[in-house]
Amino acid sequence: MVEEGSRNNIILGGGLAGLSAAYHSGIPLYEALAKPGGTAASLDEQGFVFDLGIHVLQSKNVYFLELLDKLGVRLITHSRSGWIYSNNSYFPYPFQVNTSHLSFISRIRCIVGFLFSKGENGTSANYAEWILKNFGKGFADTFLTPYAKKFWGVSPETMTFDWTGNRVPRPNFFEVLKGAFKDQETKLGTHVVFQYPENRKQGFGAIAHAIAKNVHTIHYGMRATAIDPVSRTVFFNEGGEKASYKKLISTLPLPDLLSLLPDVPDNISQAIKSLKCNSIAVINIGVNTPSLSSKHWVHFPEPHISFFRISFPANFTDGLARPGTSTVQAEVSYLGKKPDPANLFNAVKEDLIRVGILSKDMEIVFEDIIFLPYGYVIYDHVREESVKRIHDYLRGIQIYPCGRYGTWEYLWSDQAVLSGKETVEQLSLDESSNNSSFD
Ligand SMILES: Cc1cc2nc3c(=O)[nH]c(=O)nc-3n(C[C@H](O)[C@H](O)[C@H](O)COP(=O)(O)OP(=O)(O)OC[C@H]3O[C@@H](n4cnc5c(N)ncnc54)[C@H](O)[C@@H]3O)c2cc1C
């Protein structure tokens, strides 16, 4: 099979970025797995549908939303029921405007620290300083710093803050003061209103399926295992099959892509080694109880709880759990070695009981653990320079990276789709302005 001898542009990876690149260009796509979606796929087993970590949409991009509409992806809109658990109680997200559960002393520390914080003007040396300048020491110590350490797996001192955007919202003083006396559900921060595909059986994966249905050529089960940049050939499945290319659009994580190339210069190998990303273990549980919670998700900043976040997938759309059952999904972040699945499952289950979500007498009817080796790209002080160096090298050998792990950025799903579209548009611009580059 495969386009041996003929030279086409080709795409590697059938997540949202690769699918979008293929949809917007007609270029053939090669995906390692047997189905589309990558990180935005969903699993459907024994009547339980789970996404790979919580996935919801908050896109305001008109093009993206119109594309979903055109492809027949109907969306349900929800008002956020997002929560935080600390000091043995649940209170609405975000923490900054909900501190009434804290001791009087802690509340005063948060309020006074915030009062004297001047806000940030883009000059902080790192994320820890950014937190202090925006929120003060009280908020830093009680929530933002411990949550950052738990979520990213690294100290905020080692991180930059260019990824924050509206992800870490700064309220006004009145909101902070009010929240110190009364819990309040506010419109502050991300996902105040969010959307989720209505399709009852495909979960968030409905988006990838809808794009894939409209892509001309997808070769599934084609894992790229080597690339020869001189003959411009991709070898799949340990050399069993190959495809030659003029230009290669890759949505593979940069470290994986570079590991397929021979003779990578030392300075590029060094740059690759410097890239950091956390990994996420996703623990999926189904119980024989009709409704575990009416919440959408909960953040857990405290280090003695194993997960940083749980969510209740069956609350996003109907049909994601068997009748009479419900589900909870826990996410645990780690760096390096994969945790032992049995130990992790036990720890998560015990913690779910401790925080009052599961009880000992509940019957667990489904359990599963998925390990995502690439979770959230860590924005440290060398990331930007390293990514630039790697991208320059790749473009020099006609490889065009895109998507969340090709750009090595904190991209949401809609941004991954736009990344694929923009890459093929840029490529066709380059090709029409310089035809000789195909040779
Ligand atoms: C835990 C978590 C939660 C998230 N939550 C949200 C959310 O709530 N909302 C939101 O909008 N976004 C969310 N995202 C982000 C979203 O999942 C991504 O932006 C998007 O899925 C990235 O798509 P991609 O195509 O760039 O990458 P990927 O989905 O990683 O696609 C890469 C593809 O390449 C394939 N591949 C890998 N190696 C090879 C190989 N050697 N040969 C061939 N194919 C290969 C993979 O199988 C995969 O299909 C979340 C991400 C994570 C990790």
Short mmCIF file of N, CA, C and O in Angstrom, two decimals, residues 258-355:
data_model
loop_
_atom_site.label_atom_id
_atom_site.label_comp_id
_atom_site.label_asym_id
_atom_site.label_seq_id
_atom_site.Cartn_x
_atom_site.Cartn_y
_atom_site.Cartn_z
N LEU A 258 11.59 13.68 16.99
CA LEU A 258 13.05 13.76 16.84
C LEU A 258 13.71 12.40 17.01
O LEU A 258 14.74 12.12 16.41
N SER A 259 13.06 11.52 17.81
CA SER A 259 13.65 10.19 18.02
C SER A 259 13.56 9.34 16.75
O SER A 259 14.22 8.31 16.64
N LEU A 260 12.75 9.77 15.79
CA LEU A 260 12.62 9.01 14.53
C LEU A 260 13.66 9.41 13.50
O LEU A 260 13.81 8.76 12.47
N LEU A 261 14.36 10.52 13.79
CA LEU A 261 15.29 11.07 12.79
C LEU A 261 16.73 10.63 13.08
O LEU A 261 17.15 10.64 14.24
N PRO A 262 17.50 10.31 12.03
CA PRO A 262 18.91 9.96 12.27
C PRO A 262 19.76 11.23 12.34
O PRO A 262 19.35 12.28 11.84
N ASP A 263 20.93 11.11 12.92
CA ASP A 263 21.96 12.17 12.84
C ASP A 263 21.45 13.56 13.24
O ASP A 263 21.71 14.54 12.55
N VAL A 264 20.70 13.60 14.32
CA VAL A 264 20.22 14.91 14.78
C VAL A 264 21.41 15.67 15.39
O VAL A 264 22.15 15.11 16.21
N PRO A 265 21.63 16.92 14.97
CA PRO A 265 22.78 17.66 15.51
C PRO A 265 22.71 17.75 17.04
O PRO A 265 21.62 17.77 17.62
N ASP A 266 23.89 17.84 17.66
CA ASP A 266 23.98 17.86 19.13
C ASP A 266 23.15 18.97 19.76
O ASP A 266 22.48 18.77 20.77
N ASN A 267 23.22 20.17 19.15
CA ASN A 267 22.50 21.28 19.79
C ASN A 267 20.98 21.06 19.76
O ASN A 267 20.25 21.50 20.64
N ILE A 268 20.51 20.29 18.76
CA ILE A 268 19.07 20.00 18.69
C ILE A 268 18.73 18.90 19.72
O ILE A 268 17.71 18.98 20.41
N SER A 269 19.62 17.92 19.84
CA SER A 269 19.39 16.87 20.85
C SER A 269 19.34 17.49 22.24
O SER A 269 18.51 17.12 23.08
N GLN A 270 20.23 18.46 22.47
CA GLN A 270 20.24 19.14 23.79
C GLN A 270 18.92 19.89 23.99
O GLN A 270 18.33 19.85 25.08
N ALA A 271 18.48 20.55 22.94
CA ALA A 271 17.22 21.32 23.05
C ALA A 271 16.06 20.38 23.36
O ALA A 271 15.20 20.68 24.20
N ILE A 272 16.04 19.23 22.72
CA ILE A 272 14.96 18.26 22.95
C ILE A 272 15.00 17.77 24.40
O ILE A 272 13.96 17.68 25.07
N LYS A 273 16.21 17.50 24.89
CA LYS A 273 16.34 17.01 26.28
C LYS A 273 15.83 18.04 27.27
O LYS A 273 15.40 17.70 28.37
N SER A 274 15.90 19.31 26.88
CA SER A 274 15.49 20.36 27.84
C SER A 274 13.97 20.53 27.92
O SER A 274 13.46 21.20 28.81
N LEU A 275 13.24 19.95 26.96
CA LEU A 275 11.77 20.14 26.98
C LEU A 275 11.15 19.34 28.12
O LEU A 275 11.48 18.18 28.31
N LYS A 276 10.20 19.98 28.82
CA LYS A 276 9.56 19.28 29.94
C LYS A 276 8.05 19.26 29.76
O LYS A 276 7.45 20.22 29.27
N CYS A 277 7.47 18.16 30.21
CA CYS A 277 6.02 17.99 30.10
C CYS A 277 5.62 17.06 31.23
O CYS A 277 6.35 16.10 31.52
N ASN A 278 4.50 17.33 31.89
CA ASN A 278 4.09 16.35 32.89
C ASN A 278 3.30 15.22 32.22
O ASN A 278 2.94 15.31 31.04
N SER A 279 3.09 14.13 32.93
CA SER A 279 2.27 13.02 32.43
C SER A 279 1.04 12.94 33.33
O SER A 279 1.08 13.38 34.49
N ILE A 280 -0.03 12.38 32.78
CA ILE A 280 -1.27 12.33 33.55
C ILE A 280 -1.78 10.88 33.59
O ILE A 280 -1.90 10.23 32.54
N ALA A 281 -2.07 10.41 34.81
CA ALA A 281 -2.78 9.13 34.95
C ALA A 281 -4.26 9.46 35.11
O ALA A 281 -4.62 10.31 35.94
N VAL A 282 -5.08 8.80 34.31
CA VAL A 282 -6.52 9.06 34.34
C VAL A 282 -7.20 7.81 34.89
O VAL A 282 -7.11 6.73 34.29
N ILE A 283 -7.85 7.96 36.03
CA ILE A 283 -8.47 6.80 36.69
C ILE A 283 -9.98 6.91 36.53
O ILE A 283 -10.60 7.87 37.01
N ASN A 284 -10.55 5.94 35.84
CA ASN A 284 -11.99 5.97 35.53
C ASN A 284 -12.73 4.95 36.38
O ASN A 284 -12.35 3.79 36.42
N ILE A 285 -13.81 5.40 37.01
CA ILE A 285 -14.56 4.51 37.89
C ILE A 285 -16.05 4.64 37.61
O ILE A 285 -16.57 5.75 37.49
N GLY A 286 -16.71 3.49 37.49
CA GLY A 286 -18.17 3.48 37.37
C GLY A 286 -18.76 2.79 38.59
O GLY A 286 -18.23 1.76 39.04
N VAL A 287 -19.83 3.35 39.16
CA VAL A 287 -20.43 2.75 40.36
C VAL A 287 -21.92 2.51 40.15
O VAL A 287 -22.57 3.21 39.37
N ASN A 288 -22.41 1.55 40.91
CA ASN A 288 -23.82 1.17 40.81
C ASN A 288 -24.70 2.11 41.62
O ASN A 288 -25.47 1.68 42.47
N THR A 289 -24.56 3.38 41.40
CA THR A 289 -25.31 4.41 42.13
C THR A 289 -25.74 5.44 41.09
O THR A 289 -24.90 5.86 40.30
N PRO A 290 -27.00 5.83 41.06
CA PRO A 290 -27.48 6.67 39.97
C PRO A 290 -26.79 8.03 39.85
O PRO A 290 -26.48 8.46 38.77
N SER A 291 -26.52 8.71 40.97
CA SER A 291 -25.87 10.01 40.82
C SER A 291 -24.86 10.24 41.94
O SER A 291 -25.23 10.35 43.10
N LEU A 292 -23.59 10.31 41.58
CA LEU A 292 -22.56 10.52 42.61
C LEU A 292 -22.52 11.97 43.05
O LEU A 292 -22.21 12.27 44.20
N SER A 293 -22.79 12.86 42.11
CA SER A 293 -22.67 14.29 42.42
C SER A 293 -23.32 15.09 41.30
O SER A 293 -23.40 14.62 40.17
N SER A 294 -23.75 16.31 41.63
CA SER A 294 -24.28 17.18 40.56
C SER A 294 -23.18 18.13 40.07
O SER A 294 -23.40 18.94 39.19
N LYS A 295 -21.99 18.03 40.66
CA LYS A 295 -20.89 18.92 40.25
C LYS A 295 -20.34 18.50 38.88
O LYS A 295 -20.54 17.37 38.45
N HIS A 296 -19.61 19.44 38.24
CA HIS A 296 -18.89 19.07 37.01
C HIS A 296 -17.47 18.61 37.33
O HIS A 296 -17.02 17.61 36.82
N TRP A 297 -16.76 19.42 38.14
CA TRP A 297 -15.39 19.03 38.48
C TRP A 297 -14.97 19.68 39.80
O TRP A 297 -15.60 20.64 40.25
N VAL A 298 -13.91 19.12 40.39
CA VAL A 298 -13.38 19.63 41.65
C VAL A 298 -11.85 19.62 41.58
O VAL A 298 -11.26 18.64 41.11
N HIS A 299 -11.22 20.72 42.04
CA HIS A 299 -9.75 20.78 42.13
C HIS A 299 -9.32 20.45 43.56
O HIS A 299 -9.98 20.88 44.52
N PHE A 300 -8.19 19.75 43.67
CA PHE A 300 -7.68 19.34 45.00
C PHE A 300 -6.25 19.83 45.16
O PHE A 300 -5.32 19.18 44.67
N PRO A 301 -6.06 20.96 45.85
CA PRO A 301 -4.69 21.49 45.99
C PRO A 301 -3.83 20.75 47.02
O PRO A 301 -2.61 20.83 46.96
N GLU A 302 -4.46 20.06 47.97
CA GLU A 302 -3.69 19.54 49.11
C GLU A 302 -2.83 18.33 48.72
O GLU A 302 -3.31 17.41 48.05
N PRO A 303 -1.57 18.32 49.17
CA PRO A 303 -0.64 17.28 48.71
C PRO A 303 -0.98 15.88 49.22
O PRO A 303 -0.58 14.90 48.61
N HIS A 304 -1.75 15.77 50.32
CA HIS A 304 -2.03 14.42 50.85
C HIS A 304 -3.16 13.72 50.08
O HIS A 304 -3.44 12.56 50.34
N ILE A 305 -3.79 14.41 49.14
CA ILE A 305 -4.79 13.75 48.28
C ILE A 305 -4.10 13.41 46.96
O ILE A 305 -3.42 14.25 46.39
N SER A 306 -4.31 12.19 46.47
CA SER A 306 -3.52 11.74 45.32
C SER A 306 -3.84 12.49 44.03
O SER A 306 -2.95 12.72 43.21
N PHE A 307 -5.09 12.88 43.80
CA PHE A 307 -5.46 13.50 42.52
C PHE A 307 -5.49 15.02 42.63
O PHE A 307 -5.74 15.58 43.70
N PHE A 308 -5.23 15.68 41.48
CA PHE A 308 -5.34 17.15 41.48
C PHE A 308 -6.72 17.59 41.02
O PHE A 308 -7.12 18.72 41.23
N ARG A 309 -7.45 16.65 40.39
CA ARG A 309 -8.77 17.03 39.87
C ARG A 309 -9.62 15.78 39.75
O ARG A 309 -9.11 14.70 39.43
N ILE A 310 -10.92 15.92 40.03
CA ILE A 310 -11.86 14.86 39.64
C ILE A 310 -12.98 15.51 38.84
O ILE A 310 -13.23 16.71 38.95
N SER A 311 -13.65 14.69 38.04
CA SER A 311 -14.81 15.20 37.30
C SER A 311 -15.86 14.11 37.22
O SER A 311 -15.58 12.93 37.52
N PHE A 312 -17.05 14.52 36.82
CA PHE A 312 -18.19 13.60 36.79
C PHE A 312 -18.73 13.55 35.36
O PHE A 312 -19.65 14.30 35.00
N PRO A 313 -18.11 12.70 34.53
CA PRO A 313 -18.40 12.71 33.09
C PRO A 313 -19.89 12.56 32.76
O PRO A 313 -20.37 13.16 31.80
N ALA A 314 -20.61 11.77 33.57
CA ALA A 314 -22.01 11.52 33.23
C ALA A 314 -22.85 12.79 33.35
O ALA A 314 -23.99 12.82 32.88
N ASN A 315 -22.29 13.85 33.95
CA ASN A 315 -23.04 15.11 34.05
C ASN A 315 -22.87 16.01 32.82
O ASN A 315 -23.46 17.07 32.75
N PHE A 316 -22.02 15.58 31.85
CA PHE A 316 -21.78 16.43 30.69
C PHE A 316 -22.81 16.22 29.58
O PHE A 316 -23.17 17.12 28.86
N THR A 317 -23.23 14.97 29.41
CA THR A 317 -24.32 14.69 28.47
C THR A 317 -24.90 13.32 28.85
O THR A 317 -24.23 12.53 29.53
N ASP A 318 -26.13 13.06 28.41
CA ASP A 318 -26.75 11.77 28.75
C ASP A 318 -26.03 10.63 28.03
O ASP A 318 -25.41 10.83 26.99
N GLY A 319 -26.13 9.46 28.58
CA GLY A 319 -25.71 8.26 27.85
C GLY A 319 -24.24 7.91 28.02
O GLY A 319 -23.74 7.02 27.35
N LEU A 320 -23.50 8.61 28.92
CA LEU A 320 -22.08 8.29 29.09
C LEU A 320 -21.86 7.26 30.20
O LEU A 320 -20.72 6.89 30.49
N ALA A 321 -22.96 6.84 30.85
CA ALA A 321 -22.85 5.77 31.85
C ALA A 321 -24.07 4.85 31.67
O ALA A 321 -25.10 5.28 31.17
N ARG A 322 -23.92 3.61 32.09
CA ARG A 322 -25.04 2.66 31.97
C ARG A 322 -26.21 3.14 32.83
O ARG A 322 -25.98 3.77 33.87
N PRO A 323 -27.45 2.84 32.44
CA PRO A 323 -28.60 3.26 33.25
C PRO A 323 -28.44 2.81 34.70
O PRO A 323 -27.99 1.69 34.96
N GLY A 324 -28.76 3.70 35.62
CA GLY A 324 -28.70 3.36 37.05
C GLY A 324 -27.30 3.45 37.65
O GLY A 324 -27.11 3.17 38.83
N THR A 325 -26.32 3.82 36.83
CA THR A 325 -24.94 3.94 37.35
C THR A 325 -24.45 5.38 37.17
O THR A 325 -25.12 6.18 36.51
N SER A 326 -23.31 5.69 37.73
CA SER A 326 -22.69 6.98 37.43
C SER A 326 -21.17 6.81 37.50
O SER A 326 -20.67 5.75 37.89
N THR A 327 -20.46 7.89 37.13
CA THR A 327 -19.01 7.76 36.97
C THR A 327 -18.26 8.92 37.61
O THR A 327 -18.80 10.02 37.75
N VAL A 328 -17.03 8.63 37.97
CA VAL A 328 -16.12 9.69 38.41
C VAL A 328 -14.76 9.41 37.76
O VAL A 328 -14.38 8.25 37.57
N GLN A 329 -14.10 10.49 37.38
CA GLN A 329 -12.77 10.36 36.77
C GLN A 329 -11.78 11.19 37.60
O GLN A 329 -12.04 12.36 37.87
N ALA A 330 -10.69 10.55 38.01
CA ALA A 330 -9.66 11.26 38.78
C ALA A 330 -8.42 11.42 37.92
O ALA A 330 -8.07 10.53 37.15
N GLU A 331 -7.75 12.57 38.06
CA GLU A 331 -6.51 12.81 37.30
C GLU A 331 -5.36 13.05 38.26
O GLU A 331 -5.46 13.86 39.18
N VAL A 332 -4.28 12.31 38.03
CA VAL A 332 -3.09 12.39 38.88
C VAL A 332 -1.92 12.78 37.98
O VAL A 332 -1.71 12.14 36.94
N SER A 333 -1.18 13.81 38.38
CA SER A 333 -0.06 14.21 37.52
C SER A 333 1.24 13.60 38.06
O SER A 333 1.39 13.40 39.26
N TYR A 334 2.15 13.25 37.17
CA TYR A 334 3.44 12.72 37.61
C TYR A 334 4.51 13.09 36.60
O TYR A 334 4.21 13.42 35.45
N LEU A 335 5.75 13.07 37.06
CA LEU A 335 6.89 13.32 36.17
C LEU A 335 7.73 12.06 36.13
O LEU A 335 7.96 11.45 37.18
N GLY A 336 8.17 11.67 34.98
CA GLY A 336 9.07 10.50 34.89
C GLY A 336 8.35 9.18 35.00
O GLY A 336 7.40 8.92 34.26
N LYS A 337 8.77 8.36 35.99
CA LYS A 337 8.33 6.96 36.04
C LYS A 337 6.81 6.84 36.25
O LYS A 337 6.23 7.54 37.08
N LYS A 338 6.23 5.93 35.48
CA LYS A 338 4.78 5.68 35.58
C LYS A 338 4.45 5.06 36.93
O LYS A 338 5.11 4.09 37.32
N PRO A 339 3.44 5.57 37.66
CA PRO A 339 3.11 4.94 38.95
C PRO A 339 2.56 3.53 38.75
O PRO A 339 2.02 3.21 37.69
N ASP A 340 2.70 2.71 39.79
CA ASP A 340 2.17 1.35 39.73
C ASP A 340 0.63 1.42 39.69
O ASP A 340 0.01 2.03 40.57
N PRO A 341 0.00 0.81 38.68
CA PRO A 341 -1.46 0.96 38.51
C PRO A 341 -2.27 0.50 39.73
O PRO A 341 -3.22 1.18 40.13
N ALA A 342 -1.89 -0.66 40.32
CA ALA A 342 -2.69 -1.18 41.44
C ALA A 342 -2.59 -0.24 42.64
O ALA A 342 -3.60 0.10 43.28
N ASN A 343 -1.37 0.22 42.95
CA ASN A 343 -1.20 1.15 44.08
C ASN A 343 -1.97 2.44 43.85
O ASN A 343 -2.60 2.98 44.75
N LEU A 344 -1.88 2.91 42.60
CA LEU A 344 -2.54 4.17 42.28
C LEU A 344 -4.06 4.04 42.42
O LEU A 344 -4.73 4.88 43.02
N PHE A 345 -4.58 2.95 41.90
CA PHE A 345 -6.03 2.76 41.98
C PHE A 345 -6.48 2.71 43.44
O PHE A 345 -7.46 3.35 43.83
N ASN A 346 -5.73 2.00 44.28
CA ASN A 346 -6.09 1.92 45.71
C ASN A 346 -6.04 3.29 46.37
O ASN A 346 -6.94 3.66 47.13
N ALA A 347 -4.97 4.04 46.07
CA ALA A 347 -4.83 5.37 46.69
C ALA A 347 -5.99 6.27 46.27
O ALA A 347 -6.59 6.97 47.08
N VAL A 348 -6.32 6.23 44.97
CA VAL A 348 -7.40 7.09 44.47
C VAL A 348 -8.74 6.70 45.10
O VAL A 348 -9.51 7.55 45.54
N LYS A 349 -8.98 5.41 45.18
CA LYS A 349 -10.24 4.94 45.75
C LYS A 349 -10.36 5.36 47.22
O LYS A 349 -11.39 5.88 47.66
N GLU A 350 -9.27 5.19 47.96
CA GLU A 350 -9.29 5.60 49.38
C GLU A 350 -9.54 7.10 49.51
O GLU A 350 -10.31 7.55 50.36
N ASP A 351 -8.87 7.87 48.64
CA ASP A 351 -9.05 9.33 48.72
C ASP A 351 -10.47 9.74 48.32
O ASP A 351 -11.02 10.68 48.87
N LEU A 352 -11.05 9.01 47.36
CA LEU A 352 -12.43 9.35 46.96
C LEU A 352 -13.39 9.08 48.12
O LEU A 352 -14.39 9.80 48.29
N ILE A 353 -13.07 8.07 48.92
CA ILE A 353 -13.90 7.81 50.11
C ILE A 353 -13.66 8.92 51.13
O ILE A 353 -14.59 9.49 51.69
N ARG A 354 -12.37 9.27 51.31
CA ARG A 354 -12.01 10.29 52.30
C ARG A 354 -12.68 11.64 52.00
O ARG A 354 -13.06 12.37 52.91
N VAL A 355 -12.81 11.97 50.71
CA VAL A 355 -13.41 13.28 50.38
C VAL A 355 -14.92 13.17 50.15
O VAL A 355 -15.56 14.10 49.68
#
